[in-house]
Amino acid sequence: MTGIKNHFEPLYDQDRNLVGIWLSPELWRKAEAILSPAIDKALEALSPETVKEQPEPIKDWEALSQFWDFNYPMPTDVSCELCGSHTDDWQKDEPRIFRLRSASMGGMVNFQCQECKARIIKKHFKKHVDVECRPFVEK
Ligand SMILES: [Zn+2]
């Protein structure tokens, strides 16, 4: 029988921030019946909406970035005029500050602000980006 250290390990990044907990498969198998329902419950409590959210159309975003031929690098920042939320790279946020709703090959990208639900529509042109922020309207 090996020690606890090999079955249960907190994981840290280089700045010593806790980034997760590692469980060994053996430990997981023994504790799964108890842990799994508790984790599902906790996940729902953490993000009640994202559980039911549509997946982001990442493939469309990647297709756009692959065929990107505008005069500037593809922007990854998103800002919400309405509540002031901002990210330099929306894909790096976990959980998301902005969720990708759509991305078209024509350069139109649509995000939703997770804070106030506003739509941020970014239209990419050859030399500039047009950004429009529409408040959330209940349907
Ligand atoms: Zn917002």
Coordinates of N, CA and C and ligand atoms in Angstrom, one line a residue:
M1 N 0.9 -1.2 0.0 CA 0.0 0.0 0.0 C 0.9 1.2 0.0
T2 N 0.7 2.1 -1.0 CA 1.5 3.3 -1.1 C 0.9 4.4 -0.2
G3 N 1.7 5.4 0.1 CA 1.2 6.5 1.0 C 0.2 7.4 0.3
I4 N -0.4 8.2 1.1 CA -1.4 9.2 0.7 C -0.9 10.1 -0.4
K5 N 0.3 10.4 -0.3 CA 0.9 11.4 -1.3 C 0.8 11.0 -2.7
N6 N 0.8 9.7 -3.0 CA 0.7 9.2 -4.3 C -0.7 9.1 -4.8
H7 N -1.7 9.2 -3.9 CA -3.1 9.0 -4.3 C -3.8 10.4 -4.3
F8 N -3.3 11.3 -3.6 CA -4.0 12.6 -3.5 C -3.0 13.7 -3.4
E9 N -3.0 14.5 -4.5 CA -1.9 15.5 -4.6 C -2.5 16.8 -5.1
P10 N -2.3 17.9 -4.2 CA -2.6 19.2 -4.7 C -1.6 19.7 -5.8
L11 N -2.1 20.3 -6.8 CA -1.3 20.7 -7.9 C -1.1 22.3 -7.9
Y12 N 0.1 22.7 -8.0 CA 0.3 24.2 -8.0 C 1.0 24.6 -9.3
D13 N 0.7 25.9 -9.7 CA 1.5 26.4 -10.8 C 2.8 27.0 -10.3
Q14 N 3.6 27.6 -11.2 CA 4.9 28.1 -10.8 C 4.9 29.2 -9.8
D15 N 3.7 29.9 -9.6 CA 3.6 30.9 -8.6 C 3.0 30.4 -7.3
R16 N 2.9 29.1 -7.2 CA 2.4 28.4 -6.0 C 0.9 28.7 -5.8
N17 N 0.2 28.9 -6.9 CA -1.3 29.0 -6.8 C -1.8 27.6 -7.0
L18 N -2.8 27.3 -6.2 CA -3.4 26.0 -6.3 C -4.2 25.9 -7.6
V19 N -3.9 25.0 -8.5 CA -4.7 24.9 -9.8 C -5.6 23.7 -9.8
G20 N -5.4 22.8 -8.9 CA -6.3 21.6 -8.9 C -5.8 20.6 -7.9
I21 N -6.6 19.5 -7.9 CA -6.3 18.4 -7.0 C -6.2 17.2 -7.9
W22 N -5.2 16.4 -7.7 CA -5.0 15.2 -8.5 C -5.4 14.0 -7.6
L23 N -6.3 13.1 -8.1 CA -6.6 11.9 -7.4 C -6.1 10.7 -8.3
S24 N -5.5 9.7 -7.6 CA -5.1 8.6 -8.4 C -6.3 7.8 -8.8
P25 N -6.2 7.0 -9.9 CA -7.4 6.2 -10.4 C -7.8 5.2 -9.3
E26 N -6.9 4.7 -8.5 CA -7.3 3.8 -7.4 C -8.2 4.5 -6.4
L27 N -7.7 5.7 -6.0 CA -8.5 6.5 -5.0 C -9.8 6.8 -5.6
W28 N -9.8 7.2 -6.8 CA -11.1 7.6 -7.5 C -12.1 6.5 -7.5
R29 N -11.6 5.3 -7.9 CA -12.4 4.1 -8.0 C -13.1 3.8 -6.6
K30 N -12.3 4.0 -5.5 CA -12.8 3.7 -4.2 C -13.8 4.7 -3.7
A31 N -13.6 6.0 -4.2 CA -14.4 7.1 -3.6 C -15.4 7.6 -4.6
E32 N -15.4 7.1 -5.8 CA -16.2 7.7 -6.9 C -17.7 7.7 -6.5
A33 N -18.2 6.6 -5.9 CA -19.7 6.5 -5.6 C -20.1 7.7 -4.7
I34 N -19.2 8.1 -3.8 CA -19.5 9.2 -2.9 C -19.2 10.5 -3.5
L35 N -18.0 10.6 -4.2 CA -17.6 11.9 -4.7 C -18.3 12.4 -5.9
S36 N -18.6 11.4 -6.8 CA -19.2 11.8 -8.1 C -20.5 12.6 -7.9
P37 N -21.5 12.1 -7.2 CA -22.7 12.9 -7.0 C -22.4 14.3 -6.3
A38 N -21.5 14.3 -5.4 CA -21.2 15.6 -4.7 C -20.6 16.5 -5.7
I39 N -19.7 16.1 -6.5 CA -19.1 16.9 -7.5 C -20.1 17.5 -8.5
D40 N -21.0 16.6 -9.0 CA -22.0 17.0 -9.9 C -22.8 18.1 -9.3
K41 N -23.2 18.0 -8.1 CA -24.0 18.9 -7.4 C -23.2 20.3 -7.2
A42 N -22.0 20.1 -6.9 CA -21.1 21.4 -6.7 C -21.0 22.1 -8.0
L43 N -20.8 21.3 -9.1 CA -20.6 21.9 -10.4 C -21.9 22.7 -10.8
E44 N -23.0 22.2 -10.5 CA -24.2 22.9 -10.8 C -24.4 24.2 -10.0
A45 N -24.0 24.1 -8.8 CA -24.0 25.3 -7.9 C -23.1 26.3 -8.4
L46 N -21.9 25.9 -8.9 CA -20.9 26.9 -9.3 C -21.3 27.6 -10.6
S47 N -21.9 26.8 -11.5 CA -22.3 27.5 -12.8 C -23.7 26.9 -13.2
P48 N -24.8 27.3 -12.6 CA -26.1 26.7 -12.9 C -26.4 26.9 -14.4
E49 N -25.9 28.0 -15.0 CA -26.3 28.2 -16.4 C -25.5 27.4 -17.4
T50 N -24.1 27.4 -17.1 CA -23.2 26.8 -18.1 C -23.5 25.3 -18.3
V51 N -24.1 24.7 -17.2 CA -24.4 23.3 -17.4 C -25.3 23.0 -18.6
K52 N -26.2 24.0 -18.8 CA -27.2 23.8 -19.9 C -26.8 24.5 -21.1
E53 N -25.7 25.3 -21.0 CA -25.3 26.2 -22.2 C -24.9 25.4 -23.4
Q54 N -25.2 26.0 -24.5 CA -24.7 25.4 -25.8 C -23.2 25.5 -25.8
P55 N -22.6 24.5 -26.4 CA -21.1 24.6 -26.6 C -20.7 25.8 -27.5
E56 N -19.6 26.3 -27.2 CA -19.1 27.4 -28.1 C -18.7 26.9 -29.4
P57 N -19.0 27.6 -30.5 CA -18.6 27.2 -31.8 C -17.1 27.4 -32.1
I58 N -16.2 26.8 -31.3 CA -14.8 27.0 -31.4 C -14.3 26.7 -32.8
K59 N -14.9 25.7 -33.5 CA -14.4 25.3 -34.8 C -14.5 26.5 -35.8
D60 N -15.6 27.2 -35.7 CA -15.9 28.4 -36.5 C -14.8 29.5 -36.3
W61 N -14.5 29.6 -35.0 CA -13.5 30.6 -34.6 C -12.1 30.2 -35.2
E62 N -11.8 28.9 -35.1 CA -10.5 28.4 -35.6 C -10.5 28.5 -37.1
A63 N -11.6 28.3 -37.8 CA -11.6 28.4 -39.2 C -11.4 29.9 -39.6
L64 N -12.0 30.8 -38.9 CA -11.8 32.2 -39.2 C -10.3 32.6 -39.0
S65 N -9.7 32.1 -37.9 CA -8.3 32.4 -37.6 C -7.3 31.8 -38.7
Q66 N -7.8 30.6 -39.2 CA -6.9 30.0 -40.2 C -6.9 30.8 -41.5
F67 N -8.0 31.3 -41.9 CA -8.1 32.0 -43.1 C -8.0 33.6 -43.0
W68 N -7.5 34.0 -41.8 CA -7.4 35.4 -41.5 C -6.4 36.0 -42.5
D69 N -6.9 37.1 -43.2 CA -6.0 37.7 -44.2 C -6.1 39.2 -44.1
F70 N -6.5 39.7 -42.9 CA -6.6 41.1 -42.7 C -5.3 41.7 -42.3
N71 N -5.2 43.0 -42.3 CA -3.9 43.7 -42.1 C -3.4 43.8 -40.7
Y72 N -4.0 43.0 -39.8 CA -3.6 43.1 -38.4 C -3.9 41.7 -37.8
P73 N -3.2 41.4 -36.7 CA -3.4 40.1 -36.1 C -4.9 39.9 -35.6
M74 N -5.4 38.7 -35.6 CA -6.8 38.5 -35.2 C -6.9 38.9 -33.7
P75 N -7.8 39.9 -33.4 CA -7.9 40.3 -32.0 C -8.6 39.2 -31.1
T76 N -8.1 39.1 -29.9 CA -8.7 38.1 -29.0 C -9.3 38.8 -27.8
D77 N -9.2 40.2 -27.8 CA -9.8 40.9 -26.6 C -11.3 41.1 -26.8
V78 N -12.0 41.2 -25.8 CA -13.4 41.5 -25.8 C -13.8 42.4 -24.6
S79 N -14.5 43.5 -24.9 CA -14.9 44.4 -23.8 C -16.4 44.6 -23.9
C80 N -17.1 44.7 -22.7 CA -18.5 45.0 -22.7 C -18.6 46.5 -22.2
E81 N -19.3 47.3 -23.1 CA -19.5 48.7 -22.8 C -20.5 48.8 -21.7
L82 N -21.3 47.9 -21.5 CA -22.5 48.1 -20.6 C -22.1 47.8 -19.1
C83 N -21.3 46.8 -18.9 CA -20.9 46.5 -17.5 C -19.4 46.7 -17.2
G84 N -18.7 46.9 -18.3 CA -17.2 47.2 -18.1 C -16.4 45.9 -18.0
S85 N -17.0 44.7 -18.3 CA -16.2 43.5 -18.3 C -15.2 43.6 -19.4
H86 N -14.0 43.0 -19.2 CA -13.0 43.1 -20.2 C -12.1 41.8 -20.1
T87 N -11.7 41.4 -21.3 CA -10.7 40.3 -21.3 C -9.7 40.6 -22.4
D88 N -8.4 40.2 -22.2 CA -7.4 40.4 -23.3 C -7.5 39.1 -24.2
D89 N -7.9 38.0 -23.7 CA -8.0 36.8 -24.5 C -9.1 36.0 -24.0
W90 N -10.3 36.1 -24.6 CA -11.5 35.4 -24.1 C -11.3 33.9 -23.9
Q91 N -10.5 33.3 -24.8 CA -10.4 31.9 -24.7 C -9.6 31.4 -23.5
K92 N -8.9 32.3 -22.9 CA -8.1 31.9 -21.7 C -8.9 32.0 -20.4
D93 N -10.1 32.6 -20.4 CA -10.8 32.7 -19.2 C -11.6 31.5 -18.9
E94 N -11.3 31.0 -17.7 CA -12.1 29.8 -17.2 C -12.5 30.1 -15.8
P95 N -13.8 30.3 -15.5 CA -14.9 30.3 -16.5 C -14.8 31.5 -17.4
R96 N -15.5 31.5 -18.5 CA -15.5 32.5 -19.4 C -16.1 33.8 -18.9
I97 N -15.5 34.9 -19.3 CA -16.1 36.2 -19.1 C -17.0 36.5 -20.2
F98 N -16.6 36.1 -21.4 CA -17.4 36.2 -22.6 C -17.5 34.8 -23.3
R99 N -18.7 34.5 -23.7 CA -18.8 33.2 -24.4 C -19.0 33.5 -25.9
L100 N -18.3 32.7 -26.7 CA -18.4 32.8 -28.1 C -19.8 32.3 -28.5
R101 N -20.5 33.1 -29.3 CA -21.8 32.6 -29.8 C -21.7 32.2 -31.3
S102 N -21.0 33.0 -32.0 CA -20.8 32.7 -33.4 C -19.6 33.4 -34.0
A103 N -19.1 32.8 -35.0 CA -18.0 33.4 -35.8 C -18.2 33.0 -37.2
S104 N -18.1 34.0 -38.1 CA -18.3 33.7 -39.5 C -17.1 33.9 -40.3
M105 N -16.9 33.3 -41.4 CA -15.7 33.4 -42.2 C -15.6 34.8 -42.7
G106 N -16.7 35.5 -42.8 CA -16.7 36.9 -43.3 C -16.1 37.9 -42.3
G107 N -15.8 37.4 -41.0 CA -15.2 38.3 -40.1 C -16.1 38.8 -39.0
M108 N -17.3 38.3 -38.9 CA -18.3 38.7 -37.9 C -18.2 37.7 -36.7
V109 N -18.0 38.3 -35.5 CA -17.8 37.4 -34.4 C -18.8 37.9 -33.3
N110 N -19.5 37.0 -32.7 CA -20.5 37.4 -31.7 C -20.2 36.8 -30.4
F111 N -20.1 37.6 -29.3 CA -19.9 37.1 -28.0 C -21.1 37.5 -27.1
Q112 N -21.2 36.7 -26.0 CA -22.1 37.1 -25.0 C -21.4 37.4 -23.7
C113 N -21.6 38.6 -23.1 CA -21.1 38.9 -21.8 C -21.7 38.1 -20.7
Q114 N -20.9 37.4 -19.9 CA -21.5 36.5 -18.9 C -22.0 37.3 -17.7
E115 N -21.5 38.5 -17.6 CA -21.9 39.4 -16.5 C -23.3 39.9 -16.6
C116 N -23.5 40.6 -17.8 CA -24.8 41.3 -18.0 C -25.6 40.7 -19.2
K117 N -25.1 39.7 -19.8 CA -25.7 39.0 -20.9 C -25.8 39.8 -22.2
A118 N -25.1 41.0 -22.3 CA -25.1 41.8 -23.5 C -24.4 41.0 -24.6
R119 N -24.8 41.4 -25.8 CA -24.2 40.8 -27.0 C -23.1 41.7 -27.5
I120 N -21.9 41.2 -27.7 CA -20.8 42.0 -28.3 C -20.6 41.5 -29.7
I121 N -20.8 42.4 -30.6 CA -20.7 42.0 -32.0 C -19.5 42.6 -32.6
K122 N -18.5 41.9 -33.0 CA -17.3 42.4 -33.6 C -17.3 42.1 -35.1
K123 N -17.2 43.2 -35.8 CA -17.1 43.0 -37.3 C -15.7 43.4 -37.7
H124 N -15.0 42.4 -38.3 CA -13.6 42.7 -38.7 C -13.6 43.0 -40.1
F125 N -13.0 44.2 -40.4 CA -12.8 44.6 -41.8 C -11.3 44.6 -42.1
K126 N -11.0 44.9 -43.3 CA -9.6 44.8 -43.7 C -8.6 45.5 -42.8
K127 N -9.0 46.7 -42.4 CA -8.1 47.5 -41.7 C -8.6 47.9 -40.3
H128 N -9.8 47.6 -39.9 CA -10.3 48.0 -38.6 C -11.4 47.0 -38.1
V129 N -11.7 47.2 -36.9 CA -12.8 46.4 -36.3 C -13.9 47.3 -35.8
D130 N -15.1 46.9 -36.1 CA -16.3 47.6 -35.6 C -16.8 46.8 -34.5
V131 N -17.0 47.5 -33.3 CA -17.6 46.7 -32.2 C -18.9 47.3 -31.8
E132 N -19.9 46.5 -31.6 CA -21.2 46.9 -31.2 C -21.6 46.2 -30.0
C133 N -22.2 46.9 -29.1 CA -22.6 46.2 -27.8 C -24.1 46.4 -27.6
R134 N -24.8 45.3 -27.6 CA -26.3 45.4 -27.5 C -26.7 44.8 -26.2
P135 N -27.5 45.6 -25.4 CA -28.0 45.1 -24.2 C -28.9 43.8 -24.3
F136 N -28.9 43.0 -23.3 CA -29.7 41.8 -23.3 C -31.2 42.1 -23.3
V137 N -31.9 41.5 -24.2 CA -33.4 41.6 -24.1 C -34.0 40.3 -23.9
E138 N -34.9 40.3 -22.9 CA -35.6 39.0 -22.6 C -36.6 38.7 -23.7
K139 N -36.6 37.4 -24.2 CA -37.4 37.1 -25.3 C -38.8 36.7 -24.8
Ligands
ZN1 ZN -21.5 43.1 -19.8

